[in-house]
Coordinates of C-alpha atoms and ligand atoms in Angstrom, one line a residue:
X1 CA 4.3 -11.3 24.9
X2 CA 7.6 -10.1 23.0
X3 CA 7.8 -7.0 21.8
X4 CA 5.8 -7.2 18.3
X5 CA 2.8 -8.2 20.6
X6 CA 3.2 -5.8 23.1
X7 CA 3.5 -2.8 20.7
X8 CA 0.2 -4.3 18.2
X9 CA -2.0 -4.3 21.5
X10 CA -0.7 -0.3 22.7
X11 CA -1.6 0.6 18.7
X12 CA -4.7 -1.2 18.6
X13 CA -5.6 0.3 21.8
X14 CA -4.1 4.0 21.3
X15 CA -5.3 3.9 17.6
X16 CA -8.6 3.9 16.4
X17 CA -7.9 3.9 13.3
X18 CA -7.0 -0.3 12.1
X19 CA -10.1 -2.6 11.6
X20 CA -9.5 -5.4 13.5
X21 CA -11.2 -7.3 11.1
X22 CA -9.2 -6.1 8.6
X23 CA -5.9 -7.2 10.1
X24 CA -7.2 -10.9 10.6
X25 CA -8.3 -10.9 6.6
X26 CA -4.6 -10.3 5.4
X27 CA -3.6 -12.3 8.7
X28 CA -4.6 -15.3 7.6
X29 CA -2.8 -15.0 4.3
X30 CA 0.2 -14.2 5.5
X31 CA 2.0 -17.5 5.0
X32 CA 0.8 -17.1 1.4
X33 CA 2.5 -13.3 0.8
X34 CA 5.4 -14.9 -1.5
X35 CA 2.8 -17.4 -3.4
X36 CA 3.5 -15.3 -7.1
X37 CA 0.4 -17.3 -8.1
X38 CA -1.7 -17.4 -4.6
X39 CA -3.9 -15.2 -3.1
X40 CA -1.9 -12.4 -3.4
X41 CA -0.8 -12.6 -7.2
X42 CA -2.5 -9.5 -7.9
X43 CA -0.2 -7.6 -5.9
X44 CA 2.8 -9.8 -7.4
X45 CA 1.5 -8.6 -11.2
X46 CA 0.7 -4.9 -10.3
X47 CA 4.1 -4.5 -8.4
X48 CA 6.6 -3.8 -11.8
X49 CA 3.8 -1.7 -13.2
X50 CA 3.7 0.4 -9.7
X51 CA 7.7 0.3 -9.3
X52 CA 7.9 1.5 -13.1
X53 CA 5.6 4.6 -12.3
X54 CA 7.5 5.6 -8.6
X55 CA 10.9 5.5 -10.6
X56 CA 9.5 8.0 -13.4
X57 CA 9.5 10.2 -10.5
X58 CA 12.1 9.6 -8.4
X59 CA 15.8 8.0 -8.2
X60 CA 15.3 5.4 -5.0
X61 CA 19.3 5.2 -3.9
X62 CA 20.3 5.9 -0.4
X63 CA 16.9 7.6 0.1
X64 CA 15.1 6.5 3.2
X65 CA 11.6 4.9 2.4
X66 CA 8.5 4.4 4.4
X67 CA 6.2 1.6 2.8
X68 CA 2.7 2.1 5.2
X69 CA 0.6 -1.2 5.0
X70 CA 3.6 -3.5 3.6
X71 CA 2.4 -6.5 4.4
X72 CA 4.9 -9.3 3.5
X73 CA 7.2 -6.3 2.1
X74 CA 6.3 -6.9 -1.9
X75 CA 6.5 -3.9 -2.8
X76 CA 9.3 -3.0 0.4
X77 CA 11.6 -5.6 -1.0
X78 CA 11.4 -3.8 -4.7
X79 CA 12.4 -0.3 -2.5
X80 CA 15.6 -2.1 -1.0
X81 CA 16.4 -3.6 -4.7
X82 CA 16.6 -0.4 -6.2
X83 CA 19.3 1.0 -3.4
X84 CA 16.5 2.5 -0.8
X85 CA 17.5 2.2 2.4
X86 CA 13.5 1.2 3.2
X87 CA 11.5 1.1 6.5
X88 CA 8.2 -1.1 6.4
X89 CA 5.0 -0.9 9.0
X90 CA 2.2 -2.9 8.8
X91 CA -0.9 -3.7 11.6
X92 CA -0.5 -7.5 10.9
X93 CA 1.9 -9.1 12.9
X94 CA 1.9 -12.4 11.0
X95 CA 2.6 -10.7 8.0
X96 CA 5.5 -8.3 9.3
X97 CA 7.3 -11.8 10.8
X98 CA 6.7 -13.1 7.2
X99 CA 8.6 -9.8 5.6
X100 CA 11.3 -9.8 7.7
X101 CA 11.6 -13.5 7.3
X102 CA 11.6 -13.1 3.1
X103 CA 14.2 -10.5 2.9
X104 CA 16.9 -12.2 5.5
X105 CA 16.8 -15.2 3.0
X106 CA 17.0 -12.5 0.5
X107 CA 20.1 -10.8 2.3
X108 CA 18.0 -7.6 2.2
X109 CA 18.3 -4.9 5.1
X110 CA 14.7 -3.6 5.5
X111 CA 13.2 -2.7 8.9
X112 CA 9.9 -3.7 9.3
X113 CA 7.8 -2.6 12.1
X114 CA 4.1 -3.8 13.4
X115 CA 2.4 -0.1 13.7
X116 CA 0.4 2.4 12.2
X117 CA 1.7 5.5 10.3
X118 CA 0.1 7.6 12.9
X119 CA 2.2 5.9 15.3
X120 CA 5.6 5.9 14.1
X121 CA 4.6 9.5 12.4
X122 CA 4.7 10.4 16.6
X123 CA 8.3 8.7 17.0
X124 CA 9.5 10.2 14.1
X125 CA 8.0 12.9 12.1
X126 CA 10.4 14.3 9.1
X127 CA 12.1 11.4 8.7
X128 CA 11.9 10.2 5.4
X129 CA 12.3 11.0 1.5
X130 CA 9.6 9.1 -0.3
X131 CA 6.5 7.2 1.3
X132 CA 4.6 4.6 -0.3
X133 CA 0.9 3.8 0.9
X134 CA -0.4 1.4 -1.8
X135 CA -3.7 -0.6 -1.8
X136 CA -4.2 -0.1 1.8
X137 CA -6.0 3.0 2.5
X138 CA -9.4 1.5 1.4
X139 CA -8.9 -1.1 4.9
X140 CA -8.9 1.9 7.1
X141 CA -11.8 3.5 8.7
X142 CA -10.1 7.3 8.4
X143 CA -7.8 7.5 5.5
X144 CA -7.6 11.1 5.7
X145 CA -5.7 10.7 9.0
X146 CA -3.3 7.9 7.5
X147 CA -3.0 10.9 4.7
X148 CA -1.9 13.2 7.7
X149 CA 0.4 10.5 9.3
X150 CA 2.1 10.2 5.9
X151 CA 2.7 14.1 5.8
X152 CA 4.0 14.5 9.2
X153 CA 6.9 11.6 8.1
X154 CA 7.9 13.1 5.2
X155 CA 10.8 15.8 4.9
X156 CA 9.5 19.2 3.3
X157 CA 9.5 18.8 -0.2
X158 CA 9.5 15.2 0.5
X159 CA 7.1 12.5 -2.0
X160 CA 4.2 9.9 -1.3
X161 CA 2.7 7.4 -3.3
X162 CA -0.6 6.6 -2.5
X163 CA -3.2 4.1 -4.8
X164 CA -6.4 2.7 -3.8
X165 CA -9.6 1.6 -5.9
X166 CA -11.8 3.9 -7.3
X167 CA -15.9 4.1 -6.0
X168 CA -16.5 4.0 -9.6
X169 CA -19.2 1.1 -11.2
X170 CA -16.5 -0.2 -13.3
X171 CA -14.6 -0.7 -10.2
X172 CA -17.4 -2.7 -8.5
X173 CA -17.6 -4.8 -12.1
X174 CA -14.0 -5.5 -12.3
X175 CA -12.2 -5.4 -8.4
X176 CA -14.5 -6.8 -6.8
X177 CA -17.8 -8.7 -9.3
X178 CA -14.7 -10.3 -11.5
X179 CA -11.7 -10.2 -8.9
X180 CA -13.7 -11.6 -6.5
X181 CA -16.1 -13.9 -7.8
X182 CA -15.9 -14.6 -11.1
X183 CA -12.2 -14.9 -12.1
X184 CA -11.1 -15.5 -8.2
X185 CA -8.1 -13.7 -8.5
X186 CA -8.1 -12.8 -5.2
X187 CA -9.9 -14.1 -1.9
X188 CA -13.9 -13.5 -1.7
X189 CA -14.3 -10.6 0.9
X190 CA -11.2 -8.5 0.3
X191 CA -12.6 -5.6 -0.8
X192 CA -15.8 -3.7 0.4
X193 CA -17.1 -1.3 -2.5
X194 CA -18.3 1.4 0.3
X195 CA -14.7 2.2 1.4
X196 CA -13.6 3.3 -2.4
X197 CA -12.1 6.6 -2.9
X198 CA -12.5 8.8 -6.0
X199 CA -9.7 10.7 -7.2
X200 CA -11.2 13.5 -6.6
X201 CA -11.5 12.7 -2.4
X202 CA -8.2 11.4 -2.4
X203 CA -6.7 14.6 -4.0
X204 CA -8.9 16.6 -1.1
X205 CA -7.1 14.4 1.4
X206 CA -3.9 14.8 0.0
X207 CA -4.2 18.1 -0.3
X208 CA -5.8 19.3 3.0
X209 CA -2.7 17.2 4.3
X210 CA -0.3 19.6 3.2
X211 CA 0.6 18.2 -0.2
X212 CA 0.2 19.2 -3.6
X213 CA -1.0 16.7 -6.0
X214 CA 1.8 16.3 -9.0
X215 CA 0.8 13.3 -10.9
X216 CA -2.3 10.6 -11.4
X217 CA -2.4 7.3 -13.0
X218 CA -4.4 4.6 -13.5
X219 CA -3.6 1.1 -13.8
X220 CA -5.5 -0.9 -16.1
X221 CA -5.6 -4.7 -17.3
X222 CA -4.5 -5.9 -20.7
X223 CA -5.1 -9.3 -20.4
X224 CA -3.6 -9.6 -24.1
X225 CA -0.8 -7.3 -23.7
X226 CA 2.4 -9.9 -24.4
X227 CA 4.2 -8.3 -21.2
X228 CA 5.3 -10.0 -18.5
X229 CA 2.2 -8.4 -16.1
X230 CA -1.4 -8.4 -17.2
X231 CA -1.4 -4.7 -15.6
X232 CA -0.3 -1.2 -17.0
X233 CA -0.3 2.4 -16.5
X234 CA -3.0 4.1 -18.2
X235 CA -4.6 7.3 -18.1
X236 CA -8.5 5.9 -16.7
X237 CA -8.3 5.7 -13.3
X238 CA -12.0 4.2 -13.3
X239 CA -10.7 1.0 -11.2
X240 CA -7.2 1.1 -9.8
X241 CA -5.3 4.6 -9.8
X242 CA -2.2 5.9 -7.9
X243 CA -1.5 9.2 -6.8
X244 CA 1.8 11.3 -6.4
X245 CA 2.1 14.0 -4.1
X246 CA 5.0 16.3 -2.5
X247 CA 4.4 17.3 0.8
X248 CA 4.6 21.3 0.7
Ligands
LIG1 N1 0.8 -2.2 0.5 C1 1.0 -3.7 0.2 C2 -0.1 -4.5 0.8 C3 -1.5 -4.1 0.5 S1 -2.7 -5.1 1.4 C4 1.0 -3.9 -1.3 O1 0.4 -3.1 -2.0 O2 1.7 -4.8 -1.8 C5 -3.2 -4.0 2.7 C6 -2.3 -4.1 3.9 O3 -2.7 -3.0 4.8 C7 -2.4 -5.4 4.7 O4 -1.1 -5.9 4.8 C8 -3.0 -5.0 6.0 O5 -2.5 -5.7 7.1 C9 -2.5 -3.5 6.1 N2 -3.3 -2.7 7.0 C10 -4.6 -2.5 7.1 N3 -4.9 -1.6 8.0 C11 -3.8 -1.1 8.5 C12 -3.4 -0.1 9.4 N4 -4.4 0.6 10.1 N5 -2.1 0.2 9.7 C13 -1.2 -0.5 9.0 N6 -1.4 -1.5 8.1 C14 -2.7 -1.8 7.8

């Protein structure tokens, strides 16, 4: 067992919090994470939109970034771009051999890590600037206590990102009916309607975590839009939304 392994089995088995299911769905894509037009693409198109919303709110350089759920580092590998010196964790262990894999050939110095926020929140609590927790919180059983994890990492005063899709009908009709199904965007199965969050939850979370809530935005699809991604900020955060909060 090397090391990876050994620390996956104490967090699966210390940490009740990861679906084990959940970790074999995105483990069996991970060979497809840098596939701009695989399973995944989604990610690939929402990633500028996301990136152009964090940097509205906060200049990246030298500050030390936690990505929580990073998977093959999409959105990591956009931190380390714009000067972060940025820190990865994700449950899947296929997927954190493929980030760390993607940015050597990319000559970027990220460390990624197979483990859960609540994990490394034990090992080092305070540690970081800025967190980002983006379309993952809707795979966890309790993402309250990811919330909490994300808290105890941050420096006072310190920001988090967090997104997720929205228990709202139009959410069912577009991320999962279309997404799924219809337009097969992204693999049949990803996303379970049941584990949506409201905005209204996630603030609650967020704010029973010790944060205040400073910004919300949706992110909508304009399919027409002439831009590079089919995705932009928008004020209706009926579907996909994001979050900004600063720990207190
Ligand atoms: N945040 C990335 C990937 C989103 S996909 C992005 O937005 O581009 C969701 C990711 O969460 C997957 O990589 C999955 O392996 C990871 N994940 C699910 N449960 C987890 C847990 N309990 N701890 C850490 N990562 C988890």
């Amino acid at each position: 067992m090397n090391s990876d392994s050994q620390s996956n089995a104490a967090n699966q088995a210390n940490n009740h919090n990861v679906l084990d299911s959940e970790i074999q769905k995105f483990s069996q894509h991970a060979a497809n994470w840098w596939d701009e037009s695989g399973p995944l693409k989604t990610l690939h198109q929402v990633n500028p939109v996301r990136m152009d919303w964090i940097q509205q709110h906060v200049e990246l350089t030298n500050k030390k970034v936690l990505d929580v759920g990073c998977g093959g580092g999409i959105l990591t590998e956009a931190f380390a771009k714009a000067g972060a010196d940025a820190v990865g964790v994700d449950m899947a262990e296929q997927s954190v051999q493929v980030a760390r894999a993607h940015a050597h050939e990319n000559l970027l110095s990220i460390e990624y890590c197979v483990q859960t926020a609540e994990q490394l929140a034990l090992e080092r609590p305070a540690a970081f600037d800025v967190i980002a927790c983006m379309e993952m919180l809707e795979h966890v059983p309790d993402p309250a206590a990811v919330i909490q994890a994300c808290a105890q990492l941050l420096k006072p005063q310190g920001l988090a990102f967090f997104s997720t899709l929205n228990r709202h009908p139009l959410a069912f009709g577009l991320g999962v009916v279309a997404a799924e199904y219809v337009l097969n965007w992204i693999p049949k199965g990803t996303h379970q309607y049941s584990t949506f969050i409201k905005p209204s939850e996630l603030a609650g979370f967020v704010r029973q975590a010790g944060f205040d809530v400073l910004a919300i935005s949706g992110i909508g699809y304009q399919p027409f839009g002439g831009s590079k991604s089919p995705f932009k900020l928008t004020k209706n955060t009926d579907v996909n939304y994001m979050i900004l909060a600063r720990k207190r």
